[in-house]
mmCIF file of C-alpha atoms and ligand atoms in Angstrom:
data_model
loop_
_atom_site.group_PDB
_atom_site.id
_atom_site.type_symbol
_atom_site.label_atom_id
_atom_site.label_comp_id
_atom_site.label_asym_id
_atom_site.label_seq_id
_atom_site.Cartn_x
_atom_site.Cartn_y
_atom_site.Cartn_z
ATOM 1 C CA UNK A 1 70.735 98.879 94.884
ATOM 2 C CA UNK A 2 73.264 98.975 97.910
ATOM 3 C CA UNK A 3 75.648 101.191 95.283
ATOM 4 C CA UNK A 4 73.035 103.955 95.034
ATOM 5 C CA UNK A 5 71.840 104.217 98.301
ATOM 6 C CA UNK A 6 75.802 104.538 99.520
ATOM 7 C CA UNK A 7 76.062 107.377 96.792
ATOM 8 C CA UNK A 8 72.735 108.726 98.381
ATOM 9 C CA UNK A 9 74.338 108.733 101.682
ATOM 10 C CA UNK A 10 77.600 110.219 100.606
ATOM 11 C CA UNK A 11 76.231 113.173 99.055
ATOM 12 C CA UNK A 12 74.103 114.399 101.694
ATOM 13 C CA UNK A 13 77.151 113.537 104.376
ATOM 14 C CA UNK A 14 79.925 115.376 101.959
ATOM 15 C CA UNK A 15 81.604 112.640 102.653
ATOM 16 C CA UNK A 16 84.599 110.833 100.230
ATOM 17 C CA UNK A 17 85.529 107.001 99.833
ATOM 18 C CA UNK A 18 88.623 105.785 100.175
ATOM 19 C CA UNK A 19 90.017 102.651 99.102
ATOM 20 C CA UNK A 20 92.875 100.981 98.874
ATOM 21 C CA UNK A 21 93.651 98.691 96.137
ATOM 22 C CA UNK A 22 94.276 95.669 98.277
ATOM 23 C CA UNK A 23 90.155 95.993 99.113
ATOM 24 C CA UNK A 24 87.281 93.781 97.058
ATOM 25 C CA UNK A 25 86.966 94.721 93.719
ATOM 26 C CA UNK A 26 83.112 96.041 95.015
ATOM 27 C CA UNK A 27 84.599 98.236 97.258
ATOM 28 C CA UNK A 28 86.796 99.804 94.837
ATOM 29 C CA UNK A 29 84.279 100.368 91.948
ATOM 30 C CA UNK A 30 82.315 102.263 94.693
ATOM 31 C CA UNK A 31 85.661 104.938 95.821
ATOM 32 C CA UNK A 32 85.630 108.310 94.808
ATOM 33 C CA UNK A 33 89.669 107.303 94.782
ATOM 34 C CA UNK A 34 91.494 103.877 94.558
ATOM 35 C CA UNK A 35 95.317 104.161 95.277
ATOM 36 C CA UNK A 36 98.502 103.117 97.800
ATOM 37 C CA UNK A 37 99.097 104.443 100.596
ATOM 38 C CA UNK A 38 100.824 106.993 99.470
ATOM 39 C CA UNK A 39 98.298 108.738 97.055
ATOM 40 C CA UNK A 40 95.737 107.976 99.940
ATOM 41 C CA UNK A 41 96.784 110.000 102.438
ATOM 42 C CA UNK A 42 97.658 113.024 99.774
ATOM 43 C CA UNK A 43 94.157 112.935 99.218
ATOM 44 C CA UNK A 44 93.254 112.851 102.647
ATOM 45 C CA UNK A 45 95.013 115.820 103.222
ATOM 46 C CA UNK A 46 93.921 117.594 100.870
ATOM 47 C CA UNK A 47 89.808 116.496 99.963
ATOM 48 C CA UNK A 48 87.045 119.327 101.033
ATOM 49 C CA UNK A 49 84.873 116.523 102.534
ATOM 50 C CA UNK A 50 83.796 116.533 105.843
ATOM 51 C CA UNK A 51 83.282 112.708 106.379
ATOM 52 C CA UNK A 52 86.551 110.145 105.503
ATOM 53 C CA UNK A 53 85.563 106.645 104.562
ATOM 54 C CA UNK A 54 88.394 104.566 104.640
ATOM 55 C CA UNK A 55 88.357 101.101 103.273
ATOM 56 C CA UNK A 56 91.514 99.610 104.107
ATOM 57 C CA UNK A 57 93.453 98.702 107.648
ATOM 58 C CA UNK A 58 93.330 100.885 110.455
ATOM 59 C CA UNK A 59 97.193 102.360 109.933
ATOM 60 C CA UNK A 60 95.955 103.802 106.792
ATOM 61 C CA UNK A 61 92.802 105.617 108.502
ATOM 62 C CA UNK A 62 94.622 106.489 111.727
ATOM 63 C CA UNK A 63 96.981 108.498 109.127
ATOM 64 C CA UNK A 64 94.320 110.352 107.078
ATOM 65 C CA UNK A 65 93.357 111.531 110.780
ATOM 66 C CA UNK A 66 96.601 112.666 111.626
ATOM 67 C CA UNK A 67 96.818 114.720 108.360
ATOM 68 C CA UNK A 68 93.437 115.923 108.627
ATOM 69 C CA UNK A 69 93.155 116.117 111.663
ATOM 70 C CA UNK A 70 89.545 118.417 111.670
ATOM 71 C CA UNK A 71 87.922 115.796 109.013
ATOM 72 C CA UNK A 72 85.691 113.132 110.658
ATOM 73 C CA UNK A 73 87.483 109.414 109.702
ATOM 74 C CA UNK A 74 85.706 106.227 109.865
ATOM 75 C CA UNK A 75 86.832 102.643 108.881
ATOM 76 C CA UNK A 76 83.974 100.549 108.017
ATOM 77 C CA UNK A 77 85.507 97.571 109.964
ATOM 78 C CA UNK A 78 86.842 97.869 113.589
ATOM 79 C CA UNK A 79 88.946 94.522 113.186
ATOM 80 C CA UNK A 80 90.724 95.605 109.593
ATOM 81 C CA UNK A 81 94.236 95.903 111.343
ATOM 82 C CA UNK A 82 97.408 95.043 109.736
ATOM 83 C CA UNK A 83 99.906 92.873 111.734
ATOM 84 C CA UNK A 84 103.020 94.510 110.565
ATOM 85 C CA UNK A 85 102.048 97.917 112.506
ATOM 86 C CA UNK A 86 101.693 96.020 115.395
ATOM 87 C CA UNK A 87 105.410 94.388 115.369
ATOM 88 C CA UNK A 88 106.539 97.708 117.090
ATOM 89 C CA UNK A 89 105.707 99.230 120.182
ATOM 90 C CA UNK A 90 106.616 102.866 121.454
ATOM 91 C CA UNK A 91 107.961 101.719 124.319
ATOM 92 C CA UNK A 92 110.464 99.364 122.510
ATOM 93 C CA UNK A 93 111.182 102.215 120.091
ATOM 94 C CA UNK A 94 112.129 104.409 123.097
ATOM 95 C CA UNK A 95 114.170 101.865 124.457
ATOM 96 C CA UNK A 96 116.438 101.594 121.099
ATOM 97 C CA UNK A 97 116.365 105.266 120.452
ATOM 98 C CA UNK A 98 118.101 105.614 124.131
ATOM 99 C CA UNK A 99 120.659 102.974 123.132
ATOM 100 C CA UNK A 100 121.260 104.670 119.937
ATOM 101 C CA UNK A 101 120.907 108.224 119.809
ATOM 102 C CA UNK A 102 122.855 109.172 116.442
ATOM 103 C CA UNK A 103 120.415 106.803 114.289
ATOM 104 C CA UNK A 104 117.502 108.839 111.885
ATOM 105 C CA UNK A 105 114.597 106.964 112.419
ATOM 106 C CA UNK A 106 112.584 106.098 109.447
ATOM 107 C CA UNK A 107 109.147 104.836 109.888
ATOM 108 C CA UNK A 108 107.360 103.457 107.274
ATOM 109 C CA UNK A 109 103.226 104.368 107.169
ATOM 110 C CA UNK A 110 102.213 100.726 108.234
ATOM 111 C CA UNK A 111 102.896 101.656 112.157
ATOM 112 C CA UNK A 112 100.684 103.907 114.532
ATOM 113 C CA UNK A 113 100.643 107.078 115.249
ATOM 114 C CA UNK A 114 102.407 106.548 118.814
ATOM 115 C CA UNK A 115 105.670 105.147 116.636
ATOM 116 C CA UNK A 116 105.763 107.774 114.248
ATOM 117 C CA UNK A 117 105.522 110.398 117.269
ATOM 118 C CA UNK A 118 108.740 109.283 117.990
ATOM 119 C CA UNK A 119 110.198 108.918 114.510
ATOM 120 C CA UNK A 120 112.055 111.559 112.268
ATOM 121 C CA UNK A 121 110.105 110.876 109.197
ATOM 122 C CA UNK A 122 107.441 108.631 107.738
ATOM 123 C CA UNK A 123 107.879 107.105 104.577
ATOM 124 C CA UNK A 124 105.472 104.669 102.154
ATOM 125 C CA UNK A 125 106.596 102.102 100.015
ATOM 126 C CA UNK A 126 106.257 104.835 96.930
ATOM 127 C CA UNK A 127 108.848 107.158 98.597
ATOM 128 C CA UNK A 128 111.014 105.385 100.707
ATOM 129 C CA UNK A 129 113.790 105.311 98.237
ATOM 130 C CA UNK A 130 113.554 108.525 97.479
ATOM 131 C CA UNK A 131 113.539 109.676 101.398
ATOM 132 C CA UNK A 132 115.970 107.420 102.801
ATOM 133 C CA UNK A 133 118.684 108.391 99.574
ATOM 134 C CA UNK A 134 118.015 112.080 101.090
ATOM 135 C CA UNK A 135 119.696 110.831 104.402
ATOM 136 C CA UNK A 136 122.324 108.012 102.649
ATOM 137 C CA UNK A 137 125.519 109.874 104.889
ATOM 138 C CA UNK A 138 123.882 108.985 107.832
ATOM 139 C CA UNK A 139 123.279 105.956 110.074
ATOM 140 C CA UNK A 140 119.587 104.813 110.009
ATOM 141 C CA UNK A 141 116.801 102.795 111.629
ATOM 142 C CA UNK A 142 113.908 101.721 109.671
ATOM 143 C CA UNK A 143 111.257 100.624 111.053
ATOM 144 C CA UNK A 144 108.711 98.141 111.505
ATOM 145 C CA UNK A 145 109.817 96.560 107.913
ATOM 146 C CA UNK A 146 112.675 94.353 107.687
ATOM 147 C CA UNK A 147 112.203 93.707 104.082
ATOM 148 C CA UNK A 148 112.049 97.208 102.233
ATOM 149 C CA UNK A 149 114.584 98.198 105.256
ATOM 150 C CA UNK A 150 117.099 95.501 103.725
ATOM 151 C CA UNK A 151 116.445 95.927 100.314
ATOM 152 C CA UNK A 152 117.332 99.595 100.431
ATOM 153 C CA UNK A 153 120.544 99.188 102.531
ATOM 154 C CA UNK A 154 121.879 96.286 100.338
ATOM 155 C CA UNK A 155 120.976 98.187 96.775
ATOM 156 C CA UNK A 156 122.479 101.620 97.874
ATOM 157 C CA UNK A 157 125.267 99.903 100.433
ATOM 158 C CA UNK A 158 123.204 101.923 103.339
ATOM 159 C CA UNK A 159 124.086 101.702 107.138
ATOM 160 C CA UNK A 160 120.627 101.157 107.952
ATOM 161 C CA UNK A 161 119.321 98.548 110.686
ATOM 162 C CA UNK A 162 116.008 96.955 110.408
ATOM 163 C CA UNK A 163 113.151 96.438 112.662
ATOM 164 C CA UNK A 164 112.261 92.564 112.524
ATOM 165 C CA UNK A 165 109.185 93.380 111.747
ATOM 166 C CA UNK A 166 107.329 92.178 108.253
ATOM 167 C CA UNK A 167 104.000 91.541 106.052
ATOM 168 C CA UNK A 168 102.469 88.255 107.046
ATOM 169 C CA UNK A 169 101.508 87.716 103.444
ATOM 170 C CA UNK A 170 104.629 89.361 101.241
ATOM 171 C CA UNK A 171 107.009 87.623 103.707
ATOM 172 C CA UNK A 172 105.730 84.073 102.604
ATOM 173 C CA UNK A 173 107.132 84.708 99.227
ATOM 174 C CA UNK A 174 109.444 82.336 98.279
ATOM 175 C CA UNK A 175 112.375 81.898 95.016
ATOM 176 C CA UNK A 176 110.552 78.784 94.402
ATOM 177 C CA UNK A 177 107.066 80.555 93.855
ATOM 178 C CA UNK A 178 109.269 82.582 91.404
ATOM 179 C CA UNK A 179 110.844 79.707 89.537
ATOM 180 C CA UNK A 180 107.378 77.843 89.497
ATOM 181 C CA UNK A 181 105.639 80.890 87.723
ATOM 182 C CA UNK A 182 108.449 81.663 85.451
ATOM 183 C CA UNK A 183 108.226 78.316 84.007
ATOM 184 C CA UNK A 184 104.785 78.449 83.501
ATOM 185 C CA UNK A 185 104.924 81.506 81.880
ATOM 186 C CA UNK A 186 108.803 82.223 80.910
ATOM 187 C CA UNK A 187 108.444 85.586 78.950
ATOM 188 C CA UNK A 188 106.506 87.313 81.758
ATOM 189 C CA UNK A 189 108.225 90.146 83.644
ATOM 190 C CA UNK A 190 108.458 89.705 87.340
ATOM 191 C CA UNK A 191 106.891 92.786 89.271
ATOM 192 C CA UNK A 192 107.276 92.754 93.130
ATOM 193 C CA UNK A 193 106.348 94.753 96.045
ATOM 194 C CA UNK A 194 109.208 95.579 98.244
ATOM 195 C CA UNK A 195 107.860 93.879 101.487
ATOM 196 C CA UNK A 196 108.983 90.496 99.898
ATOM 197 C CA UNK A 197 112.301 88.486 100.653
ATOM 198 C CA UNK A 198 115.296 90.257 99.644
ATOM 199 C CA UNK A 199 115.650 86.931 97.753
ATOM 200 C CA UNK A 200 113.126 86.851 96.266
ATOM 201 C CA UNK A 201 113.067 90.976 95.178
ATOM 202 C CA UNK A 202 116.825 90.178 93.457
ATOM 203 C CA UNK A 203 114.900 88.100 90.923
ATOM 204 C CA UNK A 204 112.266 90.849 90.103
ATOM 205 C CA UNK A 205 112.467 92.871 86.503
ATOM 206 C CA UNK A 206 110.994 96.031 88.419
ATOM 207 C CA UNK A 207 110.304 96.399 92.556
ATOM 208 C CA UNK A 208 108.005 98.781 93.708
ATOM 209 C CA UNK A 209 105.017 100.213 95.639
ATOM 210 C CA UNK A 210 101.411 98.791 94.279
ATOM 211 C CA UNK A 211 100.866 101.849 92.371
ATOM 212 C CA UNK A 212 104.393 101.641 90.958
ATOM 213 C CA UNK A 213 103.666 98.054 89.897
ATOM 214 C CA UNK A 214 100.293 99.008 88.600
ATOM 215 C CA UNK A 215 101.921 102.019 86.833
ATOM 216 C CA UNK A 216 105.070 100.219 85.150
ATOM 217 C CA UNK A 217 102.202 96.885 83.910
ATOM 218 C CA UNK A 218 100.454 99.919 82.209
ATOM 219 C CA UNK A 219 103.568 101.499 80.142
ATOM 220 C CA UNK A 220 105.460 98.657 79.363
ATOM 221 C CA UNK A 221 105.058 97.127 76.031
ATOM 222 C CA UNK A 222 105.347 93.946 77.114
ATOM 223 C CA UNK A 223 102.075 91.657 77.060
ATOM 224 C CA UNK A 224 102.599 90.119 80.172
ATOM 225 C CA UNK A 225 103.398 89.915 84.049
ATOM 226 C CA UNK A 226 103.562 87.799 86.973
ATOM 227 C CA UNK A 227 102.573 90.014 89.995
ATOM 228 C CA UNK A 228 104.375 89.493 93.114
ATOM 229 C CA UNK A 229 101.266 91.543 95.393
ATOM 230 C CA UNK A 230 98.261 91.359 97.123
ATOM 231 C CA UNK A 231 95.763 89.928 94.533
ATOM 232 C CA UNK A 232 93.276 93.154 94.807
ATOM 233 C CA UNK A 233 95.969 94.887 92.693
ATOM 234 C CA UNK A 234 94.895 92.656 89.634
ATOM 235 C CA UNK A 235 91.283 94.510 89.332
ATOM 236 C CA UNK A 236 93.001 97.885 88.188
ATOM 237 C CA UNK A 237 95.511 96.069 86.629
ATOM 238 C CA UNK A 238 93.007 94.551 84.259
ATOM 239 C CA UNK A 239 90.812 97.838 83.909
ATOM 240 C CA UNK A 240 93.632 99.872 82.630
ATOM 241 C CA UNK A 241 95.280 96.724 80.770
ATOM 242 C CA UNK A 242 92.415 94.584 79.402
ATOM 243 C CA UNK A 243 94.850 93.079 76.578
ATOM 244 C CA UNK A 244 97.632 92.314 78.482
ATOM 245 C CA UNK A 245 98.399 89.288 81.045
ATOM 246 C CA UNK A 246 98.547 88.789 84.947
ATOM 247 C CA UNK A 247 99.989 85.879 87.166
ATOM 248 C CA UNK A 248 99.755 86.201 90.444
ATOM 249 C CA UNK A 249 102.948 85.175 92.167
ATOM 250 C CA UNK A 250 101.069 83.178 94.624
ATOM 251 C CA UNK A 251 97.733 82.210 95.948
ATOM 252 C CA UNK A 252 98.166 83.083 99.267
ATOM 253 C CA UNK A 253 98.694 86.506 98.282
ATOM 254 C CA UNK A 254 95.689 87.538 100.218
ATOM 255 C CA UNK A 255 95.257 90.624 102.920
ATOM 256 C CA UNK A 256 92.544 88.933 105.112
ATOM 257 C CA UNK A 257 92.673 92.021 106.720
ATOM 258 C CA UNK A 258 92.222 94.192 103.846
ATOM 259 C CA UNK A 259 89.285 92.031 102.861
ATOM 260 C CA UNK A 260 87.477 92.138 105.813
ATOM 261 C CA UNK A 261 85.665 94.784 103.924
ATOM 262 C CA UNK A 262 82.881 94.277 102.270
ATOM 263 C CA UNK A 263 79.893 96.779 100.390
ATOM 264 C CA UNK A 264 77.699 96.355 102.836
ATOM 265 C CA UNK A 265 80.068 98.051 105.855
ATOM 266 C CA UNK A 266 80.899 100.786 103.626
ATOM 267 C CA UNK A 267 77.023 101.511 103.676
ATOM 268 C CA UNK A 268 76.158 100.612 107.125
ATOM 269 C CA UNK A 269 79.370 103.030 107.888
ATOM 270 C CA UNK A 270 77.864 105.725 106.038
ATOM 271 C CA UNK A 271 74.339 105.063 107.698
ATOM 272 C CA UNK A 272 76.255 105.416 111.360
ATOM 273 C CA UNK A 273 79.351 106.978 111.031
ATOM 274 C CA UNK A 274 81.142 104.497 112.646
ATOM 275 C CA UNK A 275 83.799 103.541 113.487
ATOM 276 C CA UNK A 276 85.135 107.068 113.975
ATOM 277 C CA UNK A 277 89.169 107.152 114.561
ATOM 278 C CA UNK A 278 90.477 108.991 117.266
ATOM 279 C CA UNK A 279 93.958 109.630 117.953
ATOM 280 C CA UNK A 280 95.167 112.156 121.203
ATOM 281 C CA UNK A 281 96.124 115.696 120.523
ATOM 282 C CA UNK A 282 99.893 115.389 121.387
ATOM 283 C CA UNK A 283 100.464 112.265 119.424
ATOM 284 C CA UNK A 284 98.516 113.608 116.566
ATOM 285 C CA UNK A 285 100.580 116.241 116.992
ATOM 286 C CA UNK A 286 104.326 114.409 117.039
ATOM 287 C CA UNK A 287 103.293 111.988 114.297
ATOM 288 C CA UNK A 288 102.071 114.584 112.313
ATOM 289 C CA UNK A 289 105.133 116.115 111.991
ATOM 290 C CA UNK A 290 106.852 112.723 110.981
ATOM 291 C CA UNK A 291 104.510 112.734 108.546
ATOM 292 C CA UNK A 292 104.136 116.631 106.785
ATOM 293 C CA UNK A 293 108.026 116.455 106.611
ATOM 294 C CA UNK A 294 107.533 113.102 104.582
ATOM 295 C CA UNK A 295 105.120 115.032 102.235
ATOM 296 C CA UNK A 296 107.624 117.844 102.049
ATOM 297 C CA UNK A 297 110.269 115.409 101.186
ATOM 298 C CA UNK A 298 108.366 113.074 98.466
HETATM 299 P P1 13P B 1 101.496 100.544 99.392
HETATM 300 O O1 13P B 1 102.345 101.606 100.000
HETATM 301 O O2 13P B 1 102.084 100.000 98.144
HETATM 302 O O3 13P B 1 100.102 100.999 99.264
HETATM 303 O O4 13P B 1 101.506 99.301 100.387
HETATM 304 C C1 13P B 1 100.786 99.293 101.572
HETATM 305 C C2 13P B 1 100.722 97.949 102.140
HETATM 306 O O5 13P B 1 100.141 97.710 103.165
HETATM 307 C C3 13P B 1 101.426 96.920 101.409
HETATM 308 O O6 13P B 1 101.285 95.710 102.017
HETATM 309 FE FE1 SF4 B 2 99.701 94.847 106.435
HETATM 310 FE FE2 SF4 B 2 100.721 93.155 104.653
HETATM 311 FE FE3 SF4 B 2 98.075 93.464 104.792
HETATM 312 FE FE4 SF4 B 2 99.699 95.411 103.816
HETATM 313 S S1 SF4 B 2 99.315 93.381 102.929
HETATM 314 S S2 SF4 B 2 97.989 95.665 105.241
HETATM 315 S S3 SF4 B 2 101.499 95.177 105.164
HETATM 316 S S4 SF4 B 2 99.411 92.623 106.391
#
């Protein structure tokens, strides 16, 4: 079976999978971890391994480089990108930062490495909250996401400007995808991911990061839940809640990129060690520090 033979592999390699919860449910049986963003790149800092597989988009495995930086890192699937990193360029950072030199830059994890070089701190839909409250005196930028950006400035009154940058497939979310589901199914709670609307987030009973989500569907008493995040989220969901209920918000709630992804690439990733990331020493070395200070800080 394809499962044992990529257990074979992984053994002998000291490697450690990866996966993100957005990725096929196949994929994420087969992880030594499944978590956000966040909790992914703590491991990745962290793990003993020698060999990082990361199922997920290419942000996410350019980052467990950065933090460990000595570890071999390998996404299964060159083309796994995600479109919001790529709504922000270093030059056009530069250019702003020039213009306005007394704005903290906040970069949120889904951006590359060149970006957070030039960024004050990195922050992941878990902590952003947290960080950007640390910093709620001054004037901000956050960056690439206009949606979490605007969410926190309008909940804490924040002077922050936004990137107009966004998630192809939380930005589609609309009130009437809300009021649709909620009449369907009118004693669900409404959990959302912050990349959505700010619309759409002000009719939510709890916002927060896909572990957040997955972690507030597991403690509440309530029975069930209409999930406003990519659909991969409903596999733990329904592992760690098999009595309780989940809607998803929407059916095109649907990372293409994330599910590019499949068992097989995991194996034939093991078998060749491909495809290795590589990021240049003083980059590494800039967005590094954007990021350690955002594990100091969370
Ligand atoms: P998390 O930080 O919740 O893992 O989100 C990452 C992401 O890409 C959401 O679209
Ligand atoms: Fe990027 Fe959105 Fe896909 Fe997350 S869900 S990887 S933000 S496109």
């Amino acid at each position: 079976m394809i499962q044992d033979e990529i257990l074979k592999l992984k053994k002998e390699k000291n490697a450690v999978i990866l996966a993100h919860y957005y990725q096929d449910k196949e994929v994420q049986d087969i992880a030594d971890y499944v978590g956000d963003s966040l909790a992914l790149s703590k491991i990745a800092a962290t793990t003993d391994a020698d060999l990082i597989v990361f199922c997920g988009v290419n942000f996410m495995a350019e980052t467990a480089k950065i933090l460990s930086p000595e570890k071999k890192v390998i996404l299964p699937v060159k083309e796994a990108l995600c479109p919001m990193a790529m709504m922000i360029t270093k030059k056009k950072l530069k250019r702003y930062k020039e213009a306005n030199p007394d704005r903290v830059v906040i970069c949120y994890v889904n951006s590359y490495a060149d970006v957070k070089a030039l960024s004050d701190v990195c922050v992941t839909s878990s902590n952003a909250e947290k960080i950007i409250m640390s910093y709620k005196d001054r004037k901000m930028l956050y960056i690439p996401d206009k949606n979490l950006g605007t969410y926190l400035a309008d909940k804490y009154n924040l002077d922050i400007d936004v990137w107009p940058g966004f998630c192809c497939i939380h930005n589609n979310l609309t009130v009437d995808d809300v009021l649709a589901l909620k009449e369907q199914h009118p004693s669900a709670l409404l959990l959302i991911h912050p990349e959505s609307p700010l619309a759409v987030l002000k009719m939510a009973d709890y916002v927060g990061s896909t572990k957040g989500i997955l972690d507030y569907a597991t403690a509440s008493e309530h029975e069930e839940f209409i999930i406003g995040t990519e659909d991969g989220i409903l596999h733990p969901l329904q592992k760690n809640n098999p009595n309780k209920k989940f809607y998803i918000l929407s059916s095109g709630l649907r990372c293409y990129d994330m599910k590019l992804t499949k068992i097989e690439d995991v194996l034939y990733a093991l078998q060749n060690e491909t495809y290795e990331i590589t990021v240049d020493p003083k980059t590494l070395e800039g967005a590094k520090k954007a990021l350690d200070k955002m594990m100091e800080m969370s």
